[in-house]
Coordinates of C-alpha atoms in Angstrom, one line a residue:
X268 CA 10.9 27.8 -21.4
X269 CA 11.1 24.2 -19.9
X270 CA 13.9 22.0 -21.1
X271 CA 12.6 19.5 -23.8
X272 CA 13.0 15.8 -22.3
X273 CA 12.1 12.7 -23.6
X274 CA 11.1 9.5 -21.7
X275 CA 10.6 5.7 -22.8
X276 CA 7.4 3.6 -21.6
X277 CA 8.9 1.0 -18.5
X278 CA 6.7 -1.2 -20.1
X279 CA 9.7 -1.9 -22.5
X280 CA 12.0 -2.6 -19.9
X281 CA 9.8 -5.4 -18.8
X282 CA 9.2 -6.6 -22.2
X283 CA 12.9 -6.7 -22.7
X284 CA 13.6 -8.7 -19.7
X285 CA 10.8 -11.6 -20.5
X286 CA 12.1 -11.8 -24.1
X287 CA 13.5 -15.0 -25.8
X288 CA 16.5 -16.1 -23.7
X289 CA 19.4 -14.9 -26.2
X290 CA 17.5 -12.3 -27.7
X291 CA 17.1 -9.7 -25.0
X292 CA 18.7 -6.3 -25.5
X293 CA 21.3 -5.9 -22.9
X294 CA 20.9 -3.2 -20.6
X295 CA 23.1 -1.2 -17.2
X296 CA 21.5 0.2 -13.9
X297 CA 19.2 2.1 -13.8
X298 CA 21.0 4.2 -11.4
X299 CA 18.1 5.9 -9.9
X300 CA 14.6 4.8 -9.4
X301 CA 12.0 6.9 -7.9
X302 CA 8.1 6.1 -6.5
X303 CA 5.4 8.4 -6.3
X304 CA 2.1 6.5 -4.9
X305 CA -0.7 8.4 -5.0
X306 CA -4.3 7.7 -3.1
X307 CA -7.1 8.9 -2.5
X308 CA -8.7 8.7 0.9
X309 CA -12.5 8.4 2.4
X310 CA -14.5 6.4 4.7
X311 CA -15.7 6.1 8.5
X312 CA -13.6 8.6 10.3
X313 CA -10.5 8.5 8.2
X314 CA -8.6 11.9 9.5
X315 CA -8.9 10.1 13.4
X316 CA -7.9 6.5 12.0
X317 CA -4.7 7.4 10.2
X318 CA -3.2 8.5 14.2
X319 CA -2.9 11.9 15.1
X320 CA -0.2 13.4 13.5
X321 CA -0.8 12.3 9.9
X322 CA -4.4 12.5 10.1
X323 CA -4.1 16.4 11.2
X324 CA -2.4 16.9 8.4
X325 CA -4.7 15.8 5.5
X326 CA -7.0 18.8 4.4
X327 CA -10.3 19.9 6.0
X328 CA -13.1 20.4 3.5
X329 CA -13.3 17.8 0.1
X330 CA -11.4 14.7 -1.0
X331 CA -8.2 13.7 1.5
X332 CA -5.5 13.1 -0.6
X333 CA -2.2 11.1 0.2
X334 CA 1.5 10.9 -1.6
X335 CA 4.1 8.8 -0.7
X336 CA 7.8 9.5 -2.7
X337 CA 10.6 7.3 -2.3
X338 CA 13.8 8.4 -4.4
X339 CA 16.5 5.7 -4.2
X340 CA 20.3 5.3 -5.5
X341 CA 22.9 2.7 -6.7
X342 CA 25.4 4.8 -5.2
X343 CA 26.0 6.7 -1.9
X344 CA 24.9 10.0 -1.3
X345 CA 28.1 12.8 -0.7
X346 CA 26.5 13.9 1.9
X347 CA 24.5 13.0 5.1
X348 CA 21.3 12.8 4.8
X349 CA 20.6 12.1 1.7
X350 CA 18.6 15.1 0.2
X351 CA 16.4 15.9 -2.5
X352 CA 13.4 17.9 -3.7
X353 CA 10.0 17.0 -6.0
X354 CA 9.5 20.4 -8.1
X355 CA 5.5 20.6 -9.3
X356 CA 3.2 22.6 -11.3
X357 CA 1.2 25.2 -9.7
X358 CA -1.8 23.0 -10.1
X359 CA -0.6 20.9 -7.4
X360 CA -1.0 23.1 -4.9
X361 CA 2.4 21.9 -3.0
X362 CA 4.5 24.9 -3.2
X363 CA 7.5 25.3 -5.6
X364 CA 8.9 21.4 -4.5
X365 CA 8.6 19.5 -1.0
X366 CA 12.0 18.3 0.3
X367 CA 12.7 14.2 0.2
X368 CA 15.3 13.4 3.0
X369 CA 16.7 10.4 4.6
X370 CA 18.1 8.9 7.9
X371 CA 20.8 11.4 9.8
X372 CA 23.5 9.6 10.8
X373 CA 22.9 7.9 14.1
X374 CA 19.6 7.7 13.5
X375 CA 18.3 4.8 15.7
X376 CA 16.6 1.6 13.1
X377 CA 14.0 -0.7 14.6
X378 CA 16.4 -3.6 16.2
X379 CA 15.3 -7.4 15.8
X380 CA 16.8 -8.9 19.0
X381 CA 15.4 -12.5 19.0
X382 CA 16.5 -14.8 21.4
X383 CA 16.8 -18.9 20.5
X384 CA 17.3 -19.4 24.4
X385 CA 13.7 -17.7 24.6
X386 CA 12.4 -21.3 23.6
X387 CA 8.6 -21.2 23.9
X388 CA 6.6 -18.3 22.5
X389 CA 3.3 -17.0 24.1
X390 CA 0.5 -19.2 22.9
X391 CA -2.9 -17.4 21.5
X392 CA -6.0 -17.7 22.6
X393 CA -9.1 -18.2 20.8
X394 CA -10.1 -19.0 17.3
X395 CA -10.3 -16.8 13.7
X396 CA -13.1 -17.9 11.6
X397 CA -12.3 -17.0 8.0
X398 CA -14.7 -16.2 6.0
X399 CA -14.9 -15.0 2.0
X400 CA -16.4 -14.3 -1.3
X401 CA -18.8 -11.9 -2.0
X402 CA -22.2 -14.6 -0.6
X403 CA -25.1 -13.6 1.4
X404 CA -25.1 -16.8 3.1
X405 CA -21.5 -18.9 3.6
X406 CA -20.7 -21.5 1.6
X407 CA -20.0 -25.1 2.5
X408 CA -17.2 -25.0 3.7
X409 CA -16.8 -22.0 5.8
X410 CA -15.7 -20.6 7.7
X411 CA -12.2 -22.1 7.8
X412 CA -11.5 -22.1 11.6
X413 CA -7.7 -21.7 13.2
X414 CA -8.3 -22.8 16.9
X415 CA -5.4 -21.8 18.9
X416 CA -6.4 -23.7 21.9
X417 CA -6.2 -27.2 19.1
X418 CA -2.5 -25.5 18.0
X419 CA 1.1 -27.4 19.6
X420 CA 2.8 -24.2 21.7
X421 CA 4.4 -22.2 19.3
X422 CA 8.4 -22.9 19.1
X423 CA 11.0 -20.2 17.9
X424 CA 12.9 -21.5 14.7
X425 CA 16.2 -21.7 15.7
X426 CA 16.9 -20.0 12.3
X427 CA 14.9 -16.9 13.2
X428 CA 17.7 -15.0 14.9
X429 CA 19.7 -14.9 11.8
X430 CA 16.8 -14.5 9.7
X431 CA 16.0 -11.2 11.6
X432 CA 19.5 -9.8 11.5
X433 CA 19.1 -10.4 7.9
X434 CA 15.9 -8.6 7.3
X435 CA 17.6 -5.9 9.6
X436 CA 20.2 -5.5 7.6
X437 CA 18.6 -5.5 3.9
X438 CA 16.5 -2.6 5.2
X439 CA 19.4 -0.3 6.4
X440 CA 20.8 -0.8 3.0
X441 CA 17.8 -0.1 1.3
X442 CA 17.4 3.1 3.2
X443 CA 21.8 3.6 3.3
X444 CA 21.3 5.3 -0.2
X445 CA 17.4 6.5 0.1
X446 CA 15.3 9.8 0.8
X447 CA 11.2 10.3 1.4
X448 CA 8.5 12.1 1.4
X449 CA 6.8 12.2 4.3
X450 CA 9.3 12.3 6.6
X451 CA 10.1 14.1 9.7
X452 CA 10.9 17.4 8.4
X453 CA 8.1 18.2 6.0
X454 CA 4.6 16.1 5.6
X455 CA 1.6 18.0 4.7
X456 CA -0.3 16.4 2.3
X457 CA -2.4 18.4 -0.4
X458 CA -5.3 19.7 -0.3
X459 CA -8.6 18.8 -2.2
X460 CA -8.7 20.3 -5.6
X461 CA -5.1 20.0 -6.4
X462 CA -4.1 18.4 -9.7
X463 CA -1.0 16.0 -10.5
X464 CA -1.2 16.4 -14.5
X465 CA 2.0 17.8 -16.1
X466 CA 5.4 17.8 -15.5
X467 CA 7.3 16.8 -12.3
X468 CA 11.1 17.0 -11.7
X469 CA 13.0 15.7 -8.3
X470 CA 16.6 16.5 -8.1
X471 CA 19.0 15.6 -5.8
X472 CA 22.8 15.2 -5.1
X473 CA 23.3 11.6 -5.4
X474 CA 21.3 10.9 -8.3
X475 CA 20.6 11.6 -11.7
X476 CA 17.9 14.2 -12.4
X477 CA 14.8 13.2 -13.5
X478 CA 11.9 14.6 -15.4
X479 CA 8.8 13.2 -16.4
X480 CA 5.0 13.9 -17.2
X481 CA 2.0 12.3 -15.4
X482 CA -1.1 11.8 -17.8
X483 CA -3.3 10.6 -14.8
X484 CA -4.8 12.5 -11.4
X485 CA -5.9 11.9 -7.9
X486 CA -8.8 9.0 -8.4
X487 CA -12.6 10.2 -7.4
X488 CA -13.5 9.4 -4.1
X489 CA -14.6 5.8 -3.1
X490 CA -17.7 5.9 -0.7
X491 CA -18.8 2.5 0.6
X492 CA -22.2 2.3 2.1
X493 CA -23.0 -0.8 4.5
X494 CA -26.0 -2.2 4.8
X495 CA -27.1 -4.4 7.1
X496 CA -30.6 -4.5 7.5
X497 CA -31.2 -8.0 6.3
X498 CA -29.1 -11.0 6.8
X499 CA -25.8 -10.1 5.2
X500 CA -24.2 -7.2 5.1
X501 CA -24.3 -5.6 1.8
X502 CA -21.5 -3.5 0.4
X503 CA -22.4 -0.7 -2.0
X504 CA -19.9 1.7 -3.8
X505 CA -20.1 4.2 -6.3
X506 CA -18.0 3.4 -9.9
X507 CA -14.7 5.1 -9.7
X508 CA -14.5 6.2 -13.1
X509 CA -10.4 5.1 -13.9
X510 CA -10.6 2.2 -11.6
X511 CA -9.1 -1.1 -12.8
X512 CA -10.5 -3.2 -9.8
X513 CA -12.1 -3.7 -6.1
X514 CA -11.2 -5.1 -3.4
X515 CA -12.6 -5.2 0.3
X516 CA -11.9 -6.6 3.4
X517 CA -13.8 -6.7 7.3
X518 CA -12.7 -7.9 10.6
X519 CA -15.1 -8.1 13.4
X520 CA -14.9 -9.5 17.3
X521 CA -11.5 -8.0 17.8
X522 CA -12.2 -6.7 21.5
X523 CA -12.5 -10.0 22.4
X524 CA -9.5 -12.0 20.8
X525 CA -7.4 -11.2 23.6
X526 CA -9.5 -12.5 25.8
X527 CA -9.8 -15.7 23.9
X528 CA -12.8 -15.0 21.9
X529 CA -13.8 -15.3 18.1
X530 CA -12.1 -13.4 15.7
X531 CA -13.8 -13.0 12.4
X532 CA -12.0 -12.0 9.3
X533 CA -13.7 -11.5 5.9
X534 CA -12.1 -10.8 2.1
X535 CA -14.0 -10.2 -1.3
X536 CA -11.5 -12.7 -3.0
X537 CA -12.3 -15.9 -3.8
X538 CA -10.1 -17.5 -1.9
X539 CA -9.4 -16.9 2.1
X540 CA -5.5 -15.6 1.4
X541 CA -6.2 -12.1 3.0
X542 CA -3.2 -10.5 1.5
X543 CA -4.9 -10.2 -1.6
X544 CA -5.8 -6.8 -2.7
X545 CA -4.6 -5.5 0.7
X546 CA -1.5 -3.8 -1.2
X547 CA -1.1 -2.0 -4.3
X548 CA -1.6 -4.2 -7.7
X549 CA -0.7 -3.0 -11.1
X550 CA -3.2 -3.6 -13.9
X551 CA -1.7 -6.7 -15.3
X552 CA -1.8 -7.9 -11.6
X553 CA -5.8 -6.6 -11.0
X554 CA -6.5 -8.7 -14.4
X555 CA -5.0 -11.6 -13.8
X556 CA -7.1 -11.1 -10.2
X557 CA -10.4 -11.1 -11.6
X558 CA -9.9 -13.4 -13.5
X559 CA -9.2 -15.7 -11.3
X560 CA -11.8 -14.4 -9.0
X561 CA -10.1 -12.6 -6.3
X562 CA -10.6 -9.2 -7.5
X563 CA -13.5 -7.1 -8.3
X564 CA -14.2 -6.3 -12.0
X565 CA -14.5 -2.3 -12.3
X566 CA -18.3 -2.9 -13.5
X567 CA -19.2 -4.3 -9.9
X568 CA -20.6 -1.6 -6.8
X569 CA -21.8 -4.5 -4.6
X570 CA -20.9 -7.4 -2.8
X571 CA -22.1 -9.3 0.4
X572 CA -20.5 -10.4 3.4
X573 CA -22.5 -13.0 4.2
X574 CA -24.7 -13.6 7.1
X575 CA -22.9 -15.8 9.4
X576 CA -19.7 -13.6 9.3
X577 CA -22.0 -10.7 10.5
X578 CA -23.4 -13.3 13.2
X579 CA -20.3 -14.4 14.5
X580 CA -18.7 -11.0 15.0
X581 CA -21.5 -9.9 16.7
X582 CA -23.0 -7.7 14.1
X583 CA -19.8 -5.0 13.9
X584 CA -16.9 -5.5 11.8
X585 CA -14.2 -2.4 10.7
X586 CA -13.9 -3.1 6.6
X587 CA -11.8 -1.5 4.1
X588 CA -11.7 -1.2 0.4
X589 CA -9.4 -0.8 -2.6
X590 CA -10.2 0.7 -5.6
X591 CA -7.2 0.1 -7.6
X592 CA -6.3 2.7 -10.6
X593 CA -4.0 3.3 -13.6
X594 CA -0.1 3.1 -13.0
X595 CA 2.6 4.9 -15.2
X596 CA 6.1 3.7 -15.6
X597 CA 9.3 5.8 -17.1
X598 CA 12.7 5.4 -18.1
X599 CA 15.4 7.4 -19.2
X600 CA 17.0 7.3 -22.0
X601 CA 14.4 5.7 -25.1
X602 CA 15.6 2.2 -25.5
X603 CA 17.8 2.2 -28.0
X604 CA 16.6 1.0 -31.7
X605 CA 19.5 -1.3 -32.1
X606 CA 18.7 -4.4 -31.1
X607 CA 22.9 -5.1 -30.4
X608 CA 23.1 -1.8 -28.3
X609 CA 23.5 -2.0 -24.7
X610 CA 21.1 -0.2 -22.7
X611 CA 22.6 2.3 -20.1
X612 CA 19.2 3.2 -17.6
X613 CA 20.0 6.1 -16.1
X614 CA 16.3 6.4 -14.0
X615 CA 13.4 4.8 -14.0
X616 CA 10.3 6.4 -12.4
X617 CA 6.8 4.7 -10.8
X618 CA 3.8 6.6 -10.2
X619 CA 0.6 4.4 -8.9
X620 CA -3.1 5.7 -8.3
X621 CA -5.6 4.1 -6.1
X622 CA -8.8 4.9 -3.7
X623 CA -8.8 3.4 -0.2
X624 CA -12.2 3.7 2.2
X625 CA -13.0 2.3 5.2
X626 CA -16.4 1.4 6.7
X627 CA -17.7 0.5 9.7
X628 CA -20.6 -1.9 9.8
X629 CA -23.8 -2.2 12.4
X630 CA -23.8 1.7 12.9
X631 CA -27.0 2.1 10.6
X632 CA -26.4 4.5 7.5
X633 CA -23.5 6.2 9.5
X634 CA -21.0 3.2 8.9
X635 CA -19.9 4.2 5.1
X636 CA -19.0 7.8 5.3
X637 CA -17.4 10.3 2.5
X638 CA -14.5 11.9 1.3
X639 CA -15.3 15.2 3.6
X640 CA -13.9 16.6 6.6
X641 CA -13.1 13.9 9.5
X642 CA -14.8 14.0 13.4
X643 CA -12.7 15.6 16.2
X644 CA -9.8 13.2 16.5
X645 CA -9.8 11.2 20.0
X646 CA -7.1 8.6 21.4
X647 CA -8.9 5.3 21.3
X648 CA -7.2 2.0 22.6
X649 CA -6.9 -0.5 19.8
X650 CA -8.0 -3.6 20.2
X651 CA -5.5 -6.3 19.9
X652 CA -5.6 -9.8 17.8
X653 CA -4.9 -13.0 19.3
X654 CA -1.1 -12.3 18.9
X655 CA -1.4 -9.5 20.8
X656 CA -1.0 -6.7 17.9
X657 CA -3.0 -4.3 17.9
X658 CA -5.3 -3.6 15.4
X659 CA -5.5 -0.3 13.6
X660 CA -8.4 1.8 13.5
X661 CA -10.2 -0.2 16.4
X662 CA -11.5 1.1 19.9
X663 CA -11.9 -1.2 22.8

């Protein structure tokens, strides 16, 4: 017989910490928090864009589905790595557990060695036109156009240095006290047909254990079918049933922003800030987002990218899409119901849903594909942007 646990809604947390200055319940830790995201994958050749080794391990046959677990601690693990294991239900399809694990010691971490002395940076080439909203023709006013060859030579801030060492240093910390799932160990993501419901415990040695019960599952599959036999490009999805929001996004020209071409950049939002609905958004965040535009309400399955974006990247452009889902948020113990009592958080625990598909557009009625099995994986060279980065999921 399981163990009888009870859990309190996060949701008070974060009502407690934006109550009336003086009135807020006081609280300690929590001493553990762990993440569990949890998406959904489909689209034009998904298994071969997410790079060899991950891509051969989603599932053949059916819905691809992806989990990513992060357990982190206050305090420092006894032992090196850090060590822990996610125990399912049968439904899952995982096994008994799948083993979270951190950094051995000596491990090497990505090293930010900036030199000041460097002075000048490499100066781009070309331009990025920026185009957005969901318009089968632009607007006045785009595309807002970065010309690199108009831009002063880039100069290193002669801050960067320490700023680097800084960001270096905040991310060994966050993973000094930290284990994952995937990792280098174990990685195999489940298959389709597997189920999330129920309960889920991870235990480790250098945090508290923690039980709780996810109400949701893996989102339906989101298919995007490109269109582009008129002017625009028209974007049609099917409804994700639990889906709180859309958001998409395209790129086109990439193969030649290297070579001081036109880079073309596209986003469903209502503004050109690309970072929106890239990411993950909670609901509060996807409402706030539609209403202000920049975010698809769950009612829409079409958009355009309008005609002159499709010009200008010479009629192919690599899109994605978010369909952003529920989110559930635990903490134990309950809050207490005196007000005057402090609050000792021993966990808290995240678990976010979401469907991601890419598309490919100018490829006829083969640019949207599904939630099945992937091509043959090859080892295409990825174009690069006009910093030189490349680009993921492009061939040049």
């Amino acid at each position: 017989m399981r163990t009888a646990y009870r859990f309190a809604s996060f949701a008070a947390v974060t009502a407690m910490l934006v109550a009336v200055p003086g009135s807020a319940q006081k609280t300690t830790g929590p001493k553990a928090r762990y993440a569990m995201d949890v998406s959904t994958m489909s689209g034009m050749g998904m298994g071969a864009m997410m790079g060899g080794g991950l891509g051969g391990l989603l599932g053949g046959g059916g819905d691809n589905y992806m989990l990513d677990r992060r357990l982190t601690s206050t305090t420092p693990s006894p032992t090196q790595p850090e060590k822990g294991d996610h125990f399912f239900l049968p439904a899952a399809k995982m096994g008994k557990s799948v083993p979270l694990l951190g950094d051995a010691p000596g491990d090497s971490k990505p090293k930010y060695d900036y030199d000041p002395k460097q002075g000048t940076l490499e100066k781009p080439k070309g331009r990025i036109l920026m185009f957005w909203g969901c318009h089968a023709n632009a607007p006045k006013g785009q595309p807002y156009i970065i010309d690199f060859a108009k831009m002063p030579t880039a100069k290193m801030p002669a801050n960067m240095p320490q700023q680097m060492q800084r960001y270096q240093a905040e991310a060994n910390a966050r993973d000094a006290n930290a284990a994952w799932w995937p990792n280098g160990k174990n990685g195999k993501q489940p298959k389709s047909g597997s189920s999330l419901r129920g309960d889920h415990r991870i235990a480790s040695g250098f945090t508290p254990e923690i039980k709780f019960s996810v109400a949701n599952d893996y989102m339906a599959a989101l298919n995007v079918n490109p269109s582009d036999s008129g002017g625009s490009i028209l974007l049609g999805w099917n409804s994700i049933p639990t889906a709180t929001g859309y958001a998409a996004w395209a790129m086109g020209g990439m193969e030649r922003a290297g070579q001081g071409g036109d880079m073309v950049m596209w986003t469903s939002a209502n503004n050109r800030d690309f970072s929106e609905g890239m990411g993950w958004l909670s609901p509060a965040e996807v409402q706030k987002a539609i209403a202000a535009k920049n975010v698809m309400p769950p009612s829409q399955t079409s958009c355009n990218i309008p005609a002159e974006a499709k010009t200008a990247a010479g009629g192919m452009m690599f899109g994605s899409m978010n369909a952003f889902g529920p989110e559930e948020n635990f903490a134990f113990p309950p809050k207490p119901a005196d007000p005057k009592a402090v609050w000792h958080i021993e966990w808290t625990s995240k678990v976010r849903f979401r469907a991601f598909a890419s598309f490919m557009t100018g490829m006829g009625g083969a640019g949207g594909g599904g939630g099945g099995a992937a091509p043959a994986p090859r080892k295409p060279k990825p174009c690069k942007g006009p910093f030189g980065v490349p680009i993921p999921g492009t061939s040049c």
